[in-house]
Coordinates of C-alpha atoms in Angstrom, one line a residue:
M11 CA -32.9 8.7 35.0
R12 CA -30.7 5.7 35.2
R13 CA -31.4 4.6 31.6
F14 CA -30.2 8.0 30.3
F15 CA -26.9 7.9 32.2
P16 CA -25.1 5.4 29.8
L17 CA -26.2 7.5 26.9
A18 CA -25.0 10.7 28.5
L19 CA -21.7 9.0 29.4
L20 CA -21.2 7.7 25.8
C21 CA -21.8 11.2 24.4
F22 CA -19.2 12.6 26.8
L23 CA -16.6 10.0 26.0
V24 CA -17.0 9.8 22.2
P25 CA -16.2 13.0 20.3
P26 CA -18.7 14.0 17.6
L27 CA -17.7 12.9 14.1
L28 CA -18.6 16.2 12.5
V29 CA -17.2 19.6 13.5
S30 CA -19.3 22.5 14.4
Q31 CA -21.3 24.2 11.6
S32 CA -19.3 27.4 12.1
E33 CA -16.0 25.7 10.9
P34 CA -15.6 26.2 7.1
A35 CA -15.2 23.2 4.9
M36 CA -12.0 22.4 3.1
Q37 CA -12.4 23.3 -0.6
L38 CA -10.6 20.4 -2.3
S39 CA -10.1 19.6 -6.0
L40 CA -9.5 16.0 -7.2
D41 CA -5.9 16.7 -8.1
E42 CA -5.3 18.2 -4.6
A43 CA -6.8 15.1 -3.0
V44 CA -4.7 12.7 -5.0
Q45 CA -1.5 14.7 -4.3
M46 CA -2.3 14.8 -0.6
A47 CA -2.9 11.0 -0.6
L48 CA 0.4 10.3 -2.3
E49 CA 2.2 12.4 0.3
K50 CA 0.4 11.2 3.5
N51 CA -1.4 7.9 2.8
R52 CA 0.0 5.2 5.1
S53 CA -0.1 2.6 2.4
V54 CA 2.1 4.8 0.3
V55 CA 4.5 5.5 3.2
I56 CA 4.7 1.7 4.0
G57 CA 5.7 1.1 0.3
L58 CA 8.5 3.6 0.7
V59 CA 9.7 2.0 3.9
R60 CA 9.7 -1.4 2.2
I61 CA 11.9 0.1 -0.5
D62 CA 14.3 1.2 2.1
E63 CA 14.3 -2.3 3.6
A64 CA 15.0 -3.9 0.3
D65 CA 17.8 -1.4 -0.4
A66 CA 19.3 -2.4 2.9
R67 CA 19.3 -6.0 1.9
V68 CA 21.1 -5.1 -1.4
Q69 CA 23.8 -3.3 0.6
R70 CA 24.1 -6.2 3.0
A71 CA 24.4 -8.7 0.1
H72 CA 27.0 -6.5 -1.6
S73 CA 29.1 -6.2 1.5
S74 CA 29.3 -10.0 1.9
R75 CA 31.5 -10.0 -1.2
L76 CA 34.0 -7.5 0.1
P77 CA 36.9 -8.0 2.5
K78 CA 36.0 -8.1 6.2
V79 CA 38.4 -6.7 8.8
R80 CA 38.1 -7.7 12.4
F81 CA 39.9 -6.5 15.4
L82 CA 40.6 -8.5 18.5
G83 CA 42.1 -7.2 21.7
G84 CA 42.5 -8.7 25.1
Y85 CA 44.3 -8.9 28.4
V86 CA 45.0 -12.1 30.4
R87 CA 46.4 -12.3 33.9
L88 CA 48.1 -15.6 34.6
S89 CA 48.7 -17.3 37.9
E90 CA 52.3 -17.4 39.0
V91 CA 54.2 -20.6 38.3
E92 CA 57.9 -21.5 38.4
P93 CA 59.7 -20.5 35.2
F94 CA 61.1 -23.2 33.0
S95 CA 64.9 -23.2 33.5
F96 CA 67.9 -25.6 33.9
T97 CA 71.5 -25.6 35.0
T98 CA 74.7 -26.8 33.3
P99 CA 78.1 -27.7 34.7
F100 CA 79.6 -24.9 32.7
A101 CA 77.2 -22.1 34.0
P102 CA 77.0 -21.2 37.7
M103 CA 73.6 -19.6 37.2
P104 CA 70.3 -21.4 35.9
I105 CA 69.4 -20.8 32.3
T106 CA 65.7 -19.7 32.0
I107 CA 64.0 -20.8 28.7
A108 CA 60.4 -19.8 29.5
P109 CA 60.2 -17.0 32.0
T110 CA 56.9 -16.4 33.9
I111 CA 55.1 -13.4 32.4
L112 CA 52.0 -12.8 34.4
N113 CA 50.5 -10.0 32.3
N114 CA 49.6 -10.9 28.7
F115 CA 48.4 -8.4 26.1
R116 CA 47.2 -9.3 22.7
T117 CA 45.8 -7.4 19.6
R118 CA 45.0 -9.0 16.2
L119 CA 43.7 -7.6 12.9
T120 CA 42.1 -10.2 10.6
L121 CA 41.3 -9.7 7.0
T122 CA 39.0 -12.3 5.3
Q123 CA 38.2 -12.2 1.5
P124 CA 36.0 -14.7 -0.2
I125 CA 37.7 -15.9 -3.4
F126 CA 35.2 -18.5 -4.7
T127 CA 31.9 -19.6 -3.2
G128 CA 30.3 -21.4 -6.1
L129 CA 28.8 -18.0 -7.2
R130 CA 26.6 -18.1 -4.1
L131 CA 27.5 -14.6 -3.0
S132 CA 27.2 -13.0 -6.4
N133 CA 23.8 -14.7 -6.9
L134 CA 22.6 -13.5 -3.5
S135 CA 23.6 -10.0 -4.5
K136 CA 21.6 -10.3 -7.7
S137 CA 18.6 -11.7 -5.7
A138 CA 18.7 -8.7 -3.4
K139 CA 18.8 -6.3 -6.4
Y140 CA 15.8 -8.0 -8.0
G141 CA 14.0 -7.8 -4.7
S142 CA 14.7 -4.1 -4.5
D143 CA 13.3 -3.6 -8.0
A144 CA 10.3 -5.6 -7.1
A145 CA 9.7 -3.5 -4.0
R146 CA 9.8 -0.3 -6.1
E147 CA 7.3 -1.7 -8.6
E148 CA 5.0 -2.8 -5.7
S149 CA 5.2 0.7 -4.4
H150 CA 4.2 2.1 -7.7
H151 CA 1.3 -0.3 -7.8
V152 CA 0.2 0.8 -4.4
N153 CA 0.3 4.4 -5.5
S154 CA -1.9 3.6 -8.5
E155 CA -4.4 1.8 -6.2
V156 CA -4.4 4.8 -3.8
V157 CA -5.0 7.2 -6.7
F158 CA -8.0 5.1 -7.8
N159 CA -9.3 4.7 -4.3
V160 CA -9.1 8.5 -3.7
T161 CA -10.7 9.3 -7.0
R162 CA -13.5 6.9 -6.3
A163 CA -14.0 8.3 -2.8
Y164 CA -14.0 11.8 -4.0
W165 CA -16.6 11.2 -6.7
N166 CA -18.7 9.2 -4.2
L167 CA -18.7 12.2 -1.9
Y168 CA -19.8 14.4 -4.7
R169 CA -22.5 11.8 -5.5
A170 CA -23.7 11.9 -1.9
I171 CA -23.8 15.7 -1.8
E172 CA -25.7 15.9 -5.1
T173 CA -28.1 13.3 -4.1
E174 CA -28.9 15.2 -0.9
V175 CA -29.4 18.4 -3.0
V176 CA -31.8 16.5 -5.4
I177 CA -33.8 15.1 -2.5
S178 CA -34.0 18.6 -0.9
E179 CA -35.3 20.0 -4.1
T180 CA -37.9 17.2 -4.3
I181 CA -39.0 17.8 -0.7
K182 CA -39.6 21.5 -1.7
Q183 CA -41.6 20.4 -4.7
I184 CA -43.7 17.9 -2.7
T185 CA -44.2 20.6 0.0
E186 CA -45.6 22.9 -2.7
H187 CA -47.8 20.1 -3.9
L188 CA -49.0 19.5 -0.4
T189 CA -50.0 23.2 -0.1
D190 CA -51.9 23.0 -3.4
V191 CA -53.8 19.9 -2.4
Q192 CA -54.6 21.4 1.0
N193 CA -56.0 24.5 -0.7
F194 CA -58.0 22.3 -3.0
A195 CA -59.3 20.3 -0.1
G196 CA -60.3 23.6 1.6
V197 CA -62.6 24.5 -1.2
G198 CA -63.9 20.9 -1.6
M199 CA -61.9 20.2 -4.8
A200 CA -59.7 17.4 -3.2
T201 CA -60.4 14.7 -0.7
A202 CA -58.7 14.2 2.7
N203 CA -57.3 11.0 1.3
A204 CA -55.5 13.0 -1.5
V205 CA -53.9 15.1 1.2
L206 CA -52.8 12.0 3.1
K207 CA -51.2 10.5 0.0
V208 CA -49.1 13.6 -0.5
R209 CA -48.1 13.5 3.2
V210 CA -47.1 9.9 2.9
Q211 CA -45.0 10.7 -0.2
L212 CA -43.4 13.6 1.6
S213 CA -42.5 11.3 4.6
E214 CA -40.9 8.8 2.3
V215 CA -38.7 11.4 0.6
Q216 CA -37.8 12.9 4.0
L217 CA -36.6 9.4 5.1
K218 CA -34.4 9.3 1.9
H219 CA -33.1 12.8 2.8
I220 CA -32.0 11.5 6.3
E221 CA -30.2 8.6 4.6
A222 CA -28.6 11.0 2.1
K223 CA -27.2 13.2 4.8
N224 CA -25.7 10.2 6.6
R225 CA -24.1 9.0 3.3
I226 CA -22.4 12.4 3.1
R227 CA -21.0 11.8 6.6
L228 CA -19.8 8.4 5.7
A229 CA -18.3 9.5 2.4
I230 CA -16.3 12.2 4.2
L231 CA -15.1 9.8 6.8
H232 CA -13.9 7.4 4.0
L233 CA -12.1 10.2 2.1
N234 CA -10.5 11.6 5.2
N235 CA -9.2 8.2 6.0
L236 CA -7.5 7.9 2.6
L237 CA -6.1 11.4 2.9
T238 CA -4.9 10.8 6.5
L239 CA -6.9 13.7 7.8
P240 CA -8.8 13.9 11.0
L241 CA -12.0 12.1 10.5
E242 CA -14.0 15.1 11.6
T243 CA -12.6 17.3 8.8
K244 CA -15.3 18.7 6.5
I245 CA -14.5 18.5 2.8
N246 CA -16.3 20.2 -0.1
P247 CA -15.4 18.7 -3.4
I248 CA -15.1 21.6 -6.0
E249 CA -14.5 19.4 -9.0
R250 CA -17.5 18.8 -11.3
P251 CA -18.0 15.7 -13.6
T252 CA -18.0 17.9 -16.6
G253 CA -15.6 18.3 -19.6
A254 CA -14.7 15.9 -22.3
V255 CA -12.8 12.8 -21.6
A256 CA -10.0 11.7 -24.1
A257 CA -11.1 9.1 -26.5
I258 CA -10.1 5.6 -25.5
A259 CA -8.1 3.3 -27.7
E260 CA -9.2 -0.1 -28.9
L261 CA -9.3 -3.0 -26.4
P262 CA -6.3 -4.9 -27.9
V263 CA -4.2 -1.7 -27.7
L264 CA -5.1 -1.2 -24.1
I265 CA -4.3 -4.8 -23.1
S266 CA -0.9 -4.5 -24.8
R267 CA -0.2 -1.2 -23.0
A268 CA -1.2 -2.7 -19.7
L269 CA 1.0 -5.7 -20.1
E270 CA 3.9 -3.3 -20.6
Q271 CA 3.0 -0.7 -18.0
R272 CA 1.4 -2.5 -15.0
S273 CA 3.7 -2.2 -12.0
D274 CA 2.3 -5.3 -10.4
L275 CA 3.3 -7.4 -13.5
R276 CA 6.8 -6.0 -13.4
S277 CA 7.0 -6.8 -9.8
T278 CA 6.1 -10.4 -10.4
E279 CA 8.8 -10.6 -13.2
F280 CA 11.4 -9.2 -10.8
H281 CA 10.2 -11.7 -8.2
V282 CA 10.8 -14.5 -10.6
K283 CA 14.3 -13.3 -11.3
M284 CA 14.9 -13.0 -7.6
L285 CA 13.9 -16.6 -6.9
D286 CA 15.9 -17.8 -9.9
A287 CA 19.1 -16.1 -8.4
N288 CA 18.2 -17.7 -5.0
L289 CA 18.2 -21.1 -6.7
S290 CA 21.6 -20.5 -8.2
A291 CA 22.9 -19.4 -4.8
T292 CA 21.6 -22.5 -3.2
R293 CA 23.4 -24.6 -5.7
G294 CA 26.6 -22.9 -4.7
G295 CA 26.6 -25.2 -1.6
W296 CA 27.7 -28.0 -3.8
F297 CA 31.0 -26.3 -4.7
P298 CA 34.2 -25.6 -2.6
Q299 CA 34.3 -22.4 -0.6
V300 CA 37.7 -20.7 -0.9
Y301 CA 38.7 -17.8 1.3
L302 CA 41.9 -15.7 1.7
Q303 CA 42.8 -14.8 5.3
A304 CA 45.5 -12.5 6.6
N305 CA 46.3 -11.9 10.3
Y306 CA 48.5 -9.3 12.0
D307 CA 49.3 -9.8 15.6
Y308 CA 50.8 -7.3 18.1
A309 CA 51.2 -8.9 21.5
R310 CA 53.1 -8.8 24.7
P311 CA 54.5 -11.3 24.9
N312 CA 54.1 -12.6 21.3
P313 CA 54.1 -16.5 21.5
R314 CA 55.6 -16.8 18.0
V315 CA 58.8 -14.9 19.0
Q316 CA 61.3 -17.2 20.8
P317 CA 62.6 -16.9 23.4
I318 CA 59.6 -15.3 25.0
K319 CA 60.2 -11.8 26.3
D320 CA 58.0 -9.3 28.1
D321 CA 57.8 -6.7 25.4
W322 CA 55.6 -5.8 22.4
R323 CA 56.4 -7.7 19.2
D324 CA 54.5 -8.0 15.9
T325 CA 54.0 -10.9 13.5
W326 CA 51.7 -11.7 10.6
D327 CA 50.4 -14.7 8.6
V328 CA 48.5 -15.3 5.4
A329 CA 46.5 -18.3 4.5
V330 CA 44.2 -19.7 1.8
T331 CA 41.5 -22.0 3.2
V332 CA 39.2 -24.4 1.2
E333 CA 36.0 -25.7 2.7
F334 CA 34.0 -28.5 1.1
T335 CA 31.0 -30.3 2.6
L336 CA 31.4 -33.9 1.8
W337 CA 28.1 -35.0 3.3
D338 CA 25.2 -33.0 4.7
W339 CA 22.3 -35.6 4.6
F340 CA 20.9 -34.1 1.4
N341 CA 20.4 -30.7 3.1
T342 CA 21.7 -28.7 0.1
A343 CA 19.6 -30.9 -2.3
G344 CA 16.6 -30.2 -0.2
E345 CA 17.2 -26.4 -0.2
A346 CA 17.7 -26.5 -4.0
S347 CA 14.4 -28.5 -4.4
E348 CA 12.6 -26.0 -2.2
A349 CA 14.0 -23.0 -4.1
R350 CA 13.1 -24.7 -7.5
A351 CA 9.5 -25.2 -6.3
K352 CA 9.2 -21.5 -5.2
L353 CA 10.6 -20.4 -8.6
E354 CA 8.1 -22.6 -10.4
Q355 CA 5.2 -21.2 -8.3
A356 CA 6.4 -17.6 -9.0
R357 CA 6.5 -18.3 -12.8
L358 CA 2.9 -19.8 -12.7
M359 CA 1.7 -16.8 -10.6
S360 CA 3.3 -14.4 -13.1
D361 CA 1.4 -16.1 -15.9
Q362 CA -1.8 -16.0 -13.9
A363 CA -1.2 -12.3 -13.2
R364 CA -1.0 -11.6 -16.9
D365 CA -4.3 -13.3 -17.5
L366 CA -5.9 -11.4 -14.7
V367 CA -4.6 -8.1 -16.1
K368 CA -6.2 -8.9 -19.5
L369 CA -9.4 -9.7 -17.7
D370 CA -9.2 -6.5 -15.6
V371 CA -8.6 -4.3 -18.6
S372 CA -11.4 -5.9 -20.6
E373 CA -13.9 -5.6 -17.7
S374 CA -13.0 -1.9 -17.2
Y375 CA -13.2 -1.2 -20.9
F376 CA -16.7 -2.6 -21.4
K377 CA -17.9 -1.0 -18.1
L378 CA -16.7 2.3 -19.4
L379 CA -18.6 1.9 -22.6
E380 CA -21.7 0.9 -20.6
E381 CA -21.4 4.0 -18.3
E382 CA -20.9 6.2 -21.3
D383 CA -24.2 5.1 -22.9
K384 CA -25.9 5.4 -19.5
V385 CA -24.9 9.1 -19.2
E386 CA -26.6 10.0 -22.5
V387 CA -29.8 8.0 -21.7
A388 CA -29.9 9.5 -18.2
R389 CA -29.6 13.1 -19.5
E390 CA -32.4 12.5 -21.9
G391 CA -34.5 10.8 -19.2
Q392 CA -34.1 13.7 -16.9
G393 CA -35.1 16.2 -19.6
Q394 CA -38.2 14.2 -20.3
A395 CA -39.1 13.8 -16.6
R396 CA -38.6 17.5 -15.9
E397 CA -40.9 18.4 -18.8
N398 CA -43.5 15.8 -17.8
Y399 CA -43.5 17.2 -14.2
R400 CA -43.9 20.8 -15.5
I401 CA -46.8 19.9 -17.6
T402 CA -48.4 17.6 -15.0
Q403 CA -48.0 20.3 -12.3
Y404 CA -49.7 22.9 -14.5
K405 CA -52.6 20.6 -15.4
F406 CA -53.0 19.7 -11.7
R407 CA -53.3 23.3 -10.7
E408 CA -55.9 23.7 -13.4
N409 CA -57.6 20.6 -12.1
L410 CA -57.1 18.7 -15.3
V411 CA -55.1 15.7 -13.8
S412 CA -55.4 13.8 -10.6
N413 CA -53.3 14.1 -7.5
T414 CA -51.9 10.6 -8.2
E415 CA -50.5 11.6 -11.6
L416 CA -48.6 14.5 -10.1
L417 CA -47.2 12.2 -7.4
D418 CA -46.1 9.8 -10.1
A419 CA -44.4 12.7 -12.0
E420 CA -42.6 13.9 -8.8
V421 CA -41.3 10.3 -8.2
A422 CA -40.3 10.0 -11.8
L423 CA -38.4 13.3 -11.7
L424 CA -36.6 12.4 -8.5
Q425 CA -35.5 9.1 -9.9
A426 CA -34.4 10.7 -13.2
K427 CA -32.3 13.3 -11.4
L428 CA -30.7 10.5 -9.3
N429 CA -30.1 8.4 -12.3
Q430 CA -28.3 11.2 -14.1
T431 CA -26.2 11.9 -11.0
H432 CA -25.3 8.3 -10.6
A433 CA -24.6 7.8 -14.3
E434 CA -22.2 10.8 -14.4
I435 CA -20.3 9.7 -11.3
D436 CA -20.2 6.1 -12.3
Y437 CA -18.8 7.2 -15.7
R438 CA -16.0 9.2 -13.9
I439 CA -15.2 6.3 -11.7
A440 CA -15.1 3.9 -14.8
V441 CA -12.6 6.2 -16.5
A442 CA -10.4 6.1 -13.4
S443 CA -10.8 2.3 -13.2
L444 CA -9.7 1.9 -16.8
A445 CA -6.7 4.1 -16.2
R446 CA -5.8 2.0 -13.2
S447 CA -6.2 -1.2 -15.1
I448 CA -3.7 -0.2 -17.8
G449 CA -1.2 1.2 -15.3
G450 CA -1.9 4.8 -15.9

């Protein structure tokens, strides 16, 4: 009993992946699956959050060019000291110049406005804007990838279900074959070995059936993950790989369209512009930094008002300051060199991305042509295999062909059906892959 306890504990702790058979499956079309993913998929949501982050950087960079107003308020209690005073022969009472004021209150408003920063702030603002544009294009690219992944997962689920159906039909055919052989063996028209061959064939197909049912479970799990649904949700794809697909353009046209439409390419272009603006901002450190500053003080006592009195007085001042770094041990030069190297890397990566897009479109284009040809061949092959099985089964029941020939016909029909299912699904996935590669 001890060896069964861990298994029982595991079954108790881990919930079943599939819901009960009584719960109806979700009837889902491809368009509904795609829309659900674009609303809930975590990669899509992360892309939107990154856009918000980039927009916040734009706002921050823009605010650095605007006036800043700061408020300072404080209270100071001083220790008691003798007031500064003196006496004269003409005045009987001492004259106090600086009385002792123990309670000091101070408020100050400071306005600071950059006037000239070597175009550093304006370039940082441009850099942030390009970064925001790049984040939007990256989000569009993520959406395109999610659409393709959902489409592929949806058709793979359909493939798994159709494969299970085909294998179930084959099991039924082989079972009928086994009945015929057993009947023949009962009247001495077939050997025990012939019955055994059919049983072996049936066992092999039953193993394939077990694998097919498990592939359905795995396909549902994968699609549920993309749709951000509970993994145990049952899905029934109602779309069918039928209907005409729009004619595709020539390869040069598709490549040209992809170079214009691909969001990841536009993202790399904005990234290059962002780093170019960063380089210009870094070079701003070689120029003087000029600021306008204005202060308004309201204090008790106000040290600028003489003689000092224990009452509230206001004063103001305006100044223009110029800062210039005479020597920073090549820190600015190093930052500029680093920014220049990053810019060069981004330009090279942008060129590399364009080459990869051309390769991606070309591979998807030729893959689609290949899958299109496979569909026609697979359809013809299934028709021929079905007719071959019909004739062979009839002849077998008339004792005109051997048991082995009927087994071969059953295997050929099973493979032909699977080939057609795979060809139709691979064609649909190839269509989606081409659309993704051109930025559709």
